[in-house]
């Protein structure tokens, strides 16, 4: 039975800065998923602490804050059957140096050596995190 899911996607500041919003969005749309909402946001530290609550004690968390506040990001609400695993598959592995070719991270990014890995896109990893994260940005 079809059960529609909704997920949060962030086109991170490196994606906006490099002019990749259109190409990243096109991959999600041409896959067939539905864009339900979109907004450009300058992230606050409060939003990031809620969004990345599982990472706040990691040594690279200050780097994440610097990265994610380095410019505006674009938040997307995207829906479709199995969209959560589908967008994770389109995004590719966390490390863009080794992310598979054909994925967004694999095709457009590489690890530049900055404190936080810059990898162009965030996508929710479960229905629970999608609900939590959508409330942060919309
Ligand atoms: P994900 O974005 O692939 O789900 P997570 O482990 O949830 O990866 O980490 C969130 C973000 O934190 C990553 O996308 C990346 O920007 C950054 N990050 C994760 N692990 C590291 C690390 O070991 N060093 C530096 N930055 C990291
Ligand atoms: Mg994650």
mmCIF file with all atom_site columns, C-alpha atoms and ligand atoms in Angstrom:
data_model
loop_
_atom_site.group_PDB
_atom_site.id
_atom_site.type_symbol
_atom_site.label_atom_id
_atom_site.label_alt_id
_atom_site.label_comp_id
_atom_site.label_asym_id
_atom_site.label_entity_id
_atom_site.label_seq_id
_atom_site.pdbx_PDB_ins_code
_atom_site.Cartn_x
_atom_site.Cartn_y
_atom_site.Cartn_z
_atom_site.occupancy
_atom_site.B_iso_or_equiv
_atom_site.pdbx_formal_charge
_atom_site.auth_seq_id
_atom_site.auth_comp_id
_atom_site.auth_asym_id
_atom_site.auth_atom_id
_atom_site.pdbx_PDB_model_num
ATOM   1   C  CA  . UNK A 1 1   ? 0.000  0.000  0.000   1.00 0.00 ? 1   UNK A CA  1
ATOM   2   C  CA  . UNK A 1 2   ? 1.264  3.467  -0.828  1.00 0.00 ? 2   UNK A CA  1
ATOM   3   C  CA  . UNK A 1 3   ? 2.143  5.538  2.215   1.00 0.00 ? 3   UNK A CA  1
ATOM   4   C  CA  . UNK A 1 4   ? 3.347  9.047  1.437   1.00 0.00 ? 4   UNK A CA  1
ATOM   5   C  CA  . UNK A 1 5   ? 6.368  10.232 3.419   1.00 0.00 ? 5   UNK A CA  1
ATOM   6   C  CA  . UNK A 1 6   ? 7.680  13.741 3.847   1.00 0.00 ? 6   UNK A CA  1
ATOM   7   C  CA  . UNK A 1 7   ? 11.335 14.622 4.349   1.00 0.00 ? 7   UNK A CA  1
ATOM   8   C  CA  . UNK A 1 8   ? 13.505 17.656 4.998   1.00 0.00 ? 8   UNK A CA  1
ATOM   9   C  CA  . UNK A 1 9   ? 16.267 18.539 2.558   1.00 0.00 ? 9   UNK A CA  1
ATOM   10  C  CA  . UNK A 1 10  ? 18.758 21.338 3.131   1.00 0.00 ? 10  UNK A CA  1
ATOM   11  C  CA  . UNK A 1 11  ? 20.883 22.647 0.280   1.00 0.00 ? 11  UNK A CA  1
ATOM   12  C  CA  . UNK A 1 12  ? 23.776 23.703 2.489   1.00 0.00 ? 12  UNK A CA  1
ATOM   13  C  CA  . UNK A 1 13  ? 25.600 27.052 2.150   1.00 0.00 ? 13  UNK A CA  1
ATOM   14  C  CA  . UNK A 1 14  ? 28.294 25.598 -0.139  1.00 0.00 ? 14  UNK A CA  1
ATOM   15  C  CA  . UNK A 1 15  ? 25.567 24.468 -2.549  1.00 0.00 ? 15  UNK A CA  1
ATOM   16  C  CA  . UNK A 1 16  ? 23.990 27.926 -2.597  1.00 0.00 ? 16  UNK A CA  1
ATOM   17  C  CA  . UNK A 1 17  ? 27.372 29.670 -2.915  1.00 0.00 ? 17  UNK A CA  1
ATOM   18  C  CA  . UNK A 1 18  ? 28.382 27.479 -5.850  1.00 0.00 ? 18  UNK A CA  1
ATOM   19  C  CA  . UNK A 1 19  ? 25.134 28.040 -7.712  1.00 0.00 ? 19  UNK A CA  1
ATOM   20  C  CA  . UNK A 1 20  ? 24.015 24.410 -7.435  1.00 0.00 ? 20  UNK A CA  1
ATOM   21  C  CA  . UNK A 1 21  ? 20.502 24.980 -6.074  1.00 0.00 ? 21  UNK A CA  1
ATOM   22  C  CA  . UNK A 1 22  ? 18.927 24.389 -9.475  1.00 0.00 ? 22  UNK A CA  1
ATOM   23  C  CA  . UNK A 1 23  ? 20.898 21.227 -10.227 1.00 0.00 ? 23  UNK A CA  1
ATOM   24  C  CA  . UNK A 1 24  ? 20.304 19.688 -6.802  1.00 0.00 ? 24  UNK A CA  1
ATOM   25  C  CA  . UNK A 1 25  ? 16.609 20.514 -6.942  1.00 0.00 ? 25  UNK A CA  1
ATOM   26  C  CA  . UNK A 1 26  ? 16.415 19.097 -10.469 1.00 0.00 ? 26  UNK A CA  1
ATOM   27  C  CA  . UNK A 1 27  ? 17.759 15.742 -9.302  1.00 0.00 ? 27  UNK A CA  1
ATOM   28  C  CA  . UNK A 1 28  ? 15.061 15.498 -6.650  1.00 0.00 ? 28  UNK A CA  1
ATOM   29  C  CA  . UNK A 1 29  ? 12.309 16.635 -9.006  1.00 0.00 ? 29  UNK A CA  1
ATOM   30  C  CA  . UNK A 1 30  ? 13.378 14.491 -11.947 1.00 0.00 ? 30  UNK A CA  1
ATOM   31  C  CA  . UNK A 1 31  ? 13.511 11.457 -9.665  1.00 0.00 ? 31  UNK A CA  1
ATOM   32  C  CA  . UNK A 1 32  ? 9.782  12.086 -9.299  1.00 0.00 ? 32  UNK A CA  1
ATOM   33  C  CA  . UNK A 1 33  ? 9.413  13.483 -5.789  1.00 0.00 ? 33  UNK A CA  1
ATOM   34  C  CA  . UNK A 1 34  ? 7.111  16.396 -5.087  1.00 0.00 ? 34  UNK A CA  1
ATOM   35  C  CA  . UNK A 1 35  ? 8.408  19.739 -3.838  1.00 0.00 ? 35  UNK A CA  1
ATOM   36  C  CA  . UNK A 1 36  ? 5.888  20.858 -1.196  1.00 0.00 ? 36  UNK A CA  1
ATOM   37  C  CA  . UNK A 1 37  ? 7.673  23.925 0.182   1.00 0.00 ? 37  UNK A CA  1
ATOM   38  C  CA  . UNK A 1 38  ? 10.928 25.838 -0.258  1.00 0.00 ? 38  UNK A CA  1
ATOM   39  C  CA  . UNK A 1 39  ? 12.579 28.703 1.584   1.00 0.00 ? 39  UNK A CA  1
ATOM   40  C  CA  . UNK A 1 40  ? 15.955 30.386 1.834   1.00 0.00 ? 40  UNK A CA  1
ATOM   41  C  CA  . UNK A 1 41  ? 17.151 30.742 5.424   1.00 0.00 ? 41  UNK A CA  1
ATOM   42  C  CA  . UNK A 1 42  ? 20.146 32.207 7.227   1.00 0.00 ? 42  UNK A CA  1
ATOM   43  C  CA  . UNK A 1 43  ? 20.511 29.528 9.919   1.00 0.00 ? 43  UNK A CA  1
ATOM   44  C  CA  . UNK A 1 44  ? 20.753 30.540 13.578  1.00 0.00 ? 44  UNK A CA  1
ATOM   45  C  CA  . UNK A 1 45  ? 22.836 28.706 16.183  1.00 0.00 ? 45  UNK A CA  1
ATOM   46  C  CA  . UNK A 1 46  ? 19.586 27.790 17.952  1.00 0.00 ? 46  UNK A CA  1
ATOM   47  C  CA  . UNK A 1 47  ? 18.150 26.154 14.822  1.00 0.00 ? 47  UNK A CA  1
ATOM   48  C  CA  . UNK A 1 48  ? 21.381 24.220 14.270  1.00 0.00 ? 48  UNK A CA  1
ATOM   49  C  CA  . UNK A 1 49  ? 21.550 22.997 17.879  1.00 0.00 ? 49  UNK A CA  1
ATOM   50  C  CA  . UNK A 1 50  ? 18.026 21.595 17.533  1.00 0.00 ? 50  UNK A CA  1
ATOM   51  C  CA  . UNK A 1 51  ? 18.556 20.183 14.052  1.00 0.00 ? 51  UNK A CA  1
ATOM   52  C  CA  . UNK A 1 52  ? 21.929 18.597 14.915  1.00 0.00 ? 52  UNK A CA  1
ATOM   53  C  CA  . UNK A 1 53  ? 21.066 17.750 18.556  1.00 0.00 ? 53  UNK A CA  1
ATOM   54  C  CA  . UNK A 1 54  ? 22.809 14.363 18.218  1.00 0.00 ? 54  UNK A CA  1
ATOM   55  C  CA  . UNK A 1 55  ? 26.104 16.035 17.201  1.00 0.00 ? 55  UNK A CA  1
ATOM   56  C  CA  . UNK A 1 56  ? 26.396 18.999 19.586  1.00 0.00 ? 56  UNK A CA  1
ATOM   57  C  CA  . UNK A 1 57  ? 29.053 17.256 21.700  1.00 0.00 ? 57  UNK A CA  1
ATOM   58  C  CA  . UNK A 1 58  ? 31.201 16.151 18.767  1.00 0.00 ? 58  UNK A CA  1
ATOM   59  C  CA  . UNK A 1 59  ? 34.609 17.845 18.381  1.00 0.00 ? 59  UNK A CA  1
ATOM   60  C  CA  . UNK A 1 60  ? 33.644 19.016 14.894  1.00 0.00 ? 60  UNK A CA  1
ATOM   61  C  CA  . UNK A 1 61  ? 30.361 20.626 16.025  1.00 0.00 ? 61  UNK A CA  1
ATOM   62  C  CA  . UNK A 1 62  ? 31.829 24.191 16.150  1.00 0.00 ? 62  UNK A CA  1
ATOM   63  C  CA  . UNK A 1 63  ? 32.956 23.590 12.564  1.00 0.00 ? 63  UNK A CA  1
ATOM   64  C  CA  . UNK A 1 64  ? 29.414 22.580 11.632  1.00 0.00 ? 64  UNK A CA  1
ATOM   65  C  CA  . UNK A 1 65  ? 28.120 25.867 13.064  1.00 0.00 ? 65  UNK A CA  1
ATOM   66  C  CA  . UNK A 1 66  ? 30.723 27.868 11.098  1.00 0.00 ? 66  UNK A CA  1
ATOM   67  C  CA  . UNK A 1 67  ? 29.910 25.954 7.921   1.00 0.00 ? 67  UNK A CA  1
ATOM   68  C  CA  . UNK A 1 68  ? 26.146 26.059 8.230   1.00 0.00 ? 68  UNK A CA  1
ATOM   69  C  CA  . UNK A 1 69  ? 26.081 29.785 9.116   1.00 0.00 ? 69  UNK A CA  1
ATOM   70  C  CA  . UNK A 1 70  ? 28.589 30.759 6.385   1.00 0.00 ? 70  UNK A CA  1
ATOM   71  C  CA  . UNK A 1 71  ? 25.751 31.873 4.104   1.00 0.00 ? 71  UNK A CA  1
ATOM   72  C  CA  . UNK A 1 72  ? 22.110 31.188 3.395   1.00 0.00 ? 72  UNK A CA  1
ATOM   73  C  CA  . UNK A 1 73  ? 20.819 27.664 2.919   1.00 0.00 ? 73  UNK A CA  1
ATOM   74  C  CA  . UNK A 1 74  ? 17.729 26.461 1.083   1.00 0.00 ? 74  UNK A CA  1
ATOM   75  C  CA  . UNK A 1 75  ? 15.251 24.281 2.976   1.00 0.00 ? 75  UNK A CA  1
ATOM   76  C  CA  . UNK A 1 76  ? 12.929 21.978 1.038   1.00 0.00 ? 76  UNK A CA  1
ATOM   77  C  CA  . UNK A 1 77  ? 9.928  19.958 2.133   1.00 0.00 ? 77  UNK A CA  1
ATOM   78  C  CA  . UNK A 1 78  ? 9.760  16.982 -0.230  1.00 0.00 ? 78  UNK A CA  1
ATOM   79  C  CA  . UNK A 1 79  ? 7.212  14.164 -0.345  1.00 0.00 ? 79  UNK A CA  1
ATOM   80  C  CA  . UNK A 1 80  ? 6.609  10.823 -2.005  1.00 0.00 ? 80  UNK A CA  1
ATOM   81  C  CA  . UNK A 1 81  ? 6.437  7.101  -1.320  1.00 0.00 ? 81  UNK A CA  1
ATOM   82  C  CA  . UNK A 1 82  ? 9.740  6.070  0.370   1.00 0.00 ? 82  UNK A CA  1
ATOM   83  C  CA  . UNK A 1 83  ? 11.113 9.580  -0.176  1.00 0.00 ? 83  UNK A CA  1
ATOM   84  C  CA  . UNK A 1 84  ? 13.321 9.419  2.947   1.00 0.00 ? 84  UNK A CA  1
ATOM   85  C  CA  . UNK A 1 85  ? 15.466 6.541  1.722   1.00 0.00 ? 85  UNK A CA  1
ATOM   86  C  CA  . UNK A 1 86  ? 15.165 7.782  -1.856  1.00 0.00 ? 86  UNK A CA  1
ATOM   87  C  CA  . UNK A 1 87  ? 16.672 11.204 -1.167  1.00 0.00 ? 87  UNK A CA  1
ATOM   88  C  CA  . UNK A 1 88  ? 19.364 9.646  1.060   1.00 0.00 ? 88  UNK A CA  1
ATOM   89  C  CA  . UNK A 1 89  ? 20.291 7.446  -1.915  1.00 0.00 ? 89  UNK A CA  1
ATOM   90  C  CA  . UNK A 1 90  ? 20.393 10.447 -4.264  1.00 0.00 ? 90  UNK A CA  1
ATOM   91  C  CA  . UNK A 1 91  ? 22.567 12.346 -1.753  1.00 0.00 ? 91  UNK A CA  1
ATOM   92  C  CA  . UNK A 1 92  ? 25.272 9.721  -1.329  1.00 0.00 ? 92  UNK A CA  1
ATOM   93  C  CA  . UNK A 1 93  ? 27.678 9.023  1.522   1.00 0.00 ? 93  UNK A CA  1
ATOM   94  C  CA  . UNK A 1 94  ? 28.675 11.682 4.062   1.00 0.00 ? 94  UNK A CA  1
ATOM   95  C  CA  . UNK A 1 95  ? 32.249 11.962 2.759   1.00 0.00 ? 95  UNK A CA  1
ATOM   96  C  CA  . UNK A 1 96  ? 31.961 13.497 -0.714  1.00 0.00 ? 96  UNK A CA  1
ATOM   97  C  CA  . UNK A 1 97  ? 35.472 12.366 -1.673  1.00 0.00 ? 97  UNK A CA  1
ATOM   98  C  CA  . UNK A 1 98  ? 34.352 8.746  -1.661  1.00 0.00 ? 98  UNK A CA  1
ATOM   99  C  CA  . UNK A 1 99  ? 30.598 9.176  -2.232  1.00 0.00 ? 99  UNK A CA  1
ATOM   100 C  CA  . UNK A 1 100 ? 29.550 7.173  -5.275  1.00 0.00 ? 100 UNK A CA  1
ATOM   101 C  CA  . UNK A 1 101 ? 29.618 8.856  -8.678  1.00 0.00 ? 101 UNK A CA  1
ATOM   102 C  CA  . UNK A 1 102 ? 26.060 9.566  -9.730  1.00 0.00 ? 102 UNK A CA  1
ATOM   103 C  CA  . UNK A 1 103 ? 25.114 10.862 -6.292  1.00 0.00 ? 103 UNK A CA  1
ATOM   104 C  CA  . UNK A 1 104 ? 24.854 14.571 -5.519  1.00 0.00 ? 104 UNK A CA  1
ATOM   105 C  CA  . UNK A 1 105 ? 27.745 14.490 -3.061  1.00 0.00 ? 105 UNK A CA  1
ATOM   106 C  CA  . UNK A 1 106 ? 29.814 12.227 -5.307  1.00 0.00 ? 106 UNK A CA  1
ATOM   107 C  CA  . UNK A 1 107 ? 29.303 14.326 -8.424  1.00 0.00 ? 107 UNK A CA  1
ATOM   108 C  CA  . UNK A 1 108 ? 29.557 17.863 -7.048  1.00 0.00 ? 108 UNK A CA  1
ATOM   109 C  CA  . UNK A 1 109 ? 31.693 17.688 -3.928  1.00 0.00 ? 109 UNK A CA  1
ATOM   110 C  CA  . UNK A 1 110 ? 34.962 16.685 -2.350  1.00 0.00 ? 110 UNK A CA  1
ATOM   111 C  CA  . UNK A 1 111 ? 36.286 16.956 1.225   1.00 0.00 ? 111 UNK A CA  1
ATOM   112 C  CA  . UNK A 1 112 ? 38.075 20.307 1.209   1.00 0.00 ? 112 UNK A CA  1
ATOM   113 C  CA  . UNK A 1 113 ? 39.732 19.631 4.581   1.00 0.00 ? 113 UNK A CA  1
ATOM   114 C  CA  . UNK A 1 114 ? 37.630 22.119 6.517   1.00 0.00 ? 114 UNK A CA  1
ATOM   115 C  CA  . UNK A 1 115 ? 36.679 21.330 10.148  1.00 0.00 ? 115 UNK A CA  1
ATOM   116 C  CA  . UNK A 1 116 ? 33.212 20.172 9.134   1.00 0.00 ? 116 UNK A CA  1
ATOM   117 C  CA  . UNK A 1 117 ? 32.842 18.074 6.009   1.00 0.00 ? 117 UNK A CA  1
ATOM   118 C  CA  . UNK A 1 118 ? 31.226 20.239 3.329   1.00 0.00 ? 118 UNK A CA  1
ATOM   119 C  CA  . UNK A 1 119 ? 28.881 18.002 1.392   1.00 0.00 ? 119 UNK A CA  1
ATOM   120 C  CA  . UNK A 1 120 ? 26.208 20.199 -0.193  1.00 0.00 ? 120 UNK A CA  1
ATOM   121 C  CA  . UNK A 1 121 ? 23.043 18.519 1.062   1.00 0.00 ? 121 UNK A CA  1
ATOM   122 C  CA  . UNK A 1 122 ? 21.313 17.301 4.184   1.00 0.00 ? 122 UNK A CA  1
ATOM   123 C  CA  . UNK A 1 123 ? 18.406 14.877 4.140   1.00 0.00 ? 123 UNK A CA  1
ATOM   124 C  CA  . UNK A 1 124 ? 16.482 13.327 7.019   1.00 0.00 ? 124 UNK A CA  1
ATOM   125 C  CA  . UNK A 1 125 ? 17.340 9.710  7.849   1.00 0.00 ? 125 UNK A CA  1
ATOM   126 C  CA  . UNK A 1 126 ? 14.043 8.494  9.399   1.00 0.00 ? 126 UNK A CA  1
ATOM   127 C  CA  . UNK A 1 127 ? 10.395 9.532  9.748   1.00 0.00 ? 127 UNK A CA  1
ATOM   128 C  CA  . UNK A 1 128 ? 11.154 10.636 13.323  1.00 0.00 ? 128 UNK A CA  1
ATOM   129 C  CA  . UNK A 1 129 ? 14.075 12.842 12.322  1.00 0.00 ? 129 UNK A CA  1
ATOM   130 C  CA  . UNK A 1 130 ? 12.064 14.232 9.387   1.00 0.00 ? 130 UNK A CA  1
ATOM   131 C  CA  . UNK A 1 131 ? 9.313  15.368 11.729  1.00 0.00 ? 131 UNK A CA  1
ATOM   132 C  CA  . UNK A 1 132 ? 11.837 16.850 14.184  1.00 0.00 ? 132 UNK A CA  1
ATOM   133 C  CA  . UNK A 1 133 ? 13.833 18.611 11.452  1.00 0.00 ? 133 UNK A CA  1
ATOM   134 C  CA  . UNK A 1 134 ? 10.886 19.941 9.427   1.00 0.00 ? 134 UNK A CA  1
ATOM   135 C  CA  . UNK A 1 135 ? 9.707  21.724 12.586  1.00 0.00 ? 135 UNK A CA  1
ATOM   136 C  CA  . UNK A 1 136 ? 13.080 23.488 12.810  1.00 0.00 ? 136 UNK A CA  1
ATOM   137 C  CA  . UNK A 1 137 ? 13.010 25.002 9.309   1.00 0.00 ? 137 UNK A CA  1
ATOM   138 C  CA  . UNK A 1 138 ? 9.289  25.378 8.456   1.00 0.00 ? 138 UNK A CA  1
HETATM 139 P  P1  . LIG B 2 .   ? 24.845 12.818 7.061   1.00 0.00 ? 1   LIG B P1  1
HETATM 140 O  O1  . LIG B 2 .   ? 24.733 14.278 6.694   1.00 0.00 ? 1   LIG B O1  1
HETATM 141 O  O2  . LIG B 2 .   ? 25.417 12.005 5.925   1.00 0.00 ? 1   LIG B O2  1
HETATM 142 O  O3  . LIG B 2 .   ? 23.567 12.231 7.613   1.00 0.00 ? 1   LIG B O3  1
HETATM 143 P  P2  . LIG B 2 .   ? 25.871 12.877 9.819   1.00 0.00 ? 1   LIG B P2  1
HETATM 144 O  O4  . LIG B 2 .   ? 26.729 11.816 10.424  1.00 0.00 ? 1   LIG B O4  1
HETATM 145 O  O5  . LIG B 2 .   ? 24.451 12.970 10.272  1.00 0.00 ? 1   LIG B O5  1
HETATM 146 O  O6  . LIG B 2 .   ? 25.954 12.708 8.213   1.00 0.00 ? 1   LIG B O6  1
HETATM 147 O  O7  . LIG B 2 .   ? 26.609 14.260 10.088  1.00 0.00 ? 1   LIG B O7  1
HETATM 148 C  C1  . LIG B 2 .   ? 25.980 15.494 9.815   1.00 0.00 ? 1   LIG B C1  1
HETATM 149 C  C2  . LIG B 2 .   ? 26.975 16.406 9.116   1.00 0.00 ? 1   LIG B C2  1
HETATM 150 O  O8  . LIG B 2 .   ? 28.069 16.699 9.992   1.00 0.00 ? 1   LIG B O8  1
HETATM 151 C  C3  . LIG B 2 .   ? 27.614 15.815 7.858   1.00 0.00 ? 1   LIG B C3  1
HETATM 152 O  O9  . LIG B 2 .   ? 26.801 15.946 6.723   1.00 0.00 ? 1   LIG B O9  1
HETATM 153 C  C4  . LIG B 2 .   ? 28.888 16.619 7.760   1.00 0.00 ? 1   LIG B C4  1
HETATM 154 O  O10 . LIG B 2 .   ? 28.639 17.933 7.230   1.00 0.00 ? 1   LIG B O10 1
HETATM 155 C  C5  . LIG B 2 .   ? 29.280 16.763 9.232   1.00 0.00 ? 1   LIG B C5  1
HETATM 156 N  N1  . LIG B 2 .   ? 30.154 15.656 9.696   1.00 0.00 ? 1   LIG B N1  1
HETATM 157 C  C6  . LIG B 2 .   ? 29.775 14.376 9.988   1.00 0.00 ? 1   LIG B C6  1
HETATM 158 N  N2  . LIG B 2 .   ? 30.815 13.641 10.392  1.00 0.00 ? 1   LIG B N2  1
HETATM 159 C  C7  . LIG B 2 .   ? 31.883 14.468 10.381  1.00 0.00 ? 1   LIG B C7  1
HETATM 160 C  C8  . LIG B 2 .   ? 33.272 14.278 10.734  1.00 0.00 ? 1   LIG B C8  1
HETATM 161 O  O11 . LIG B 2 .   ? 33.718 13.194 11.139  1.00 0.00 ? 1   LIG B O11 1
HETATM 162 N  N3  . LIG B 2 .   ? 34.095 15.356 10.570  1.00 0.00 ? 1   LIG B N3  1
HETATM 163 C  C9  . LIG B 2 .   ? 33.637 16.564 10.144  1.00 0.00 ? 1   LIG B C9  1
HETATM 164 N  N4  . LIG B 2 .   ? 32.346 16.791 9.817   1.00 0.00 ? 1   LIG B N4  1
HETATM 165 C  C10 . LIG B 2 .   ? 31.471 15.755 9.928   1.00 0.00 ? 1   LIG B C10 1
HETATM 166 MG MG1 . LIG B 2 .   ? 22.576 12.678 9.429   1.00 0.00 ? 2   LIG B MG1 1
#
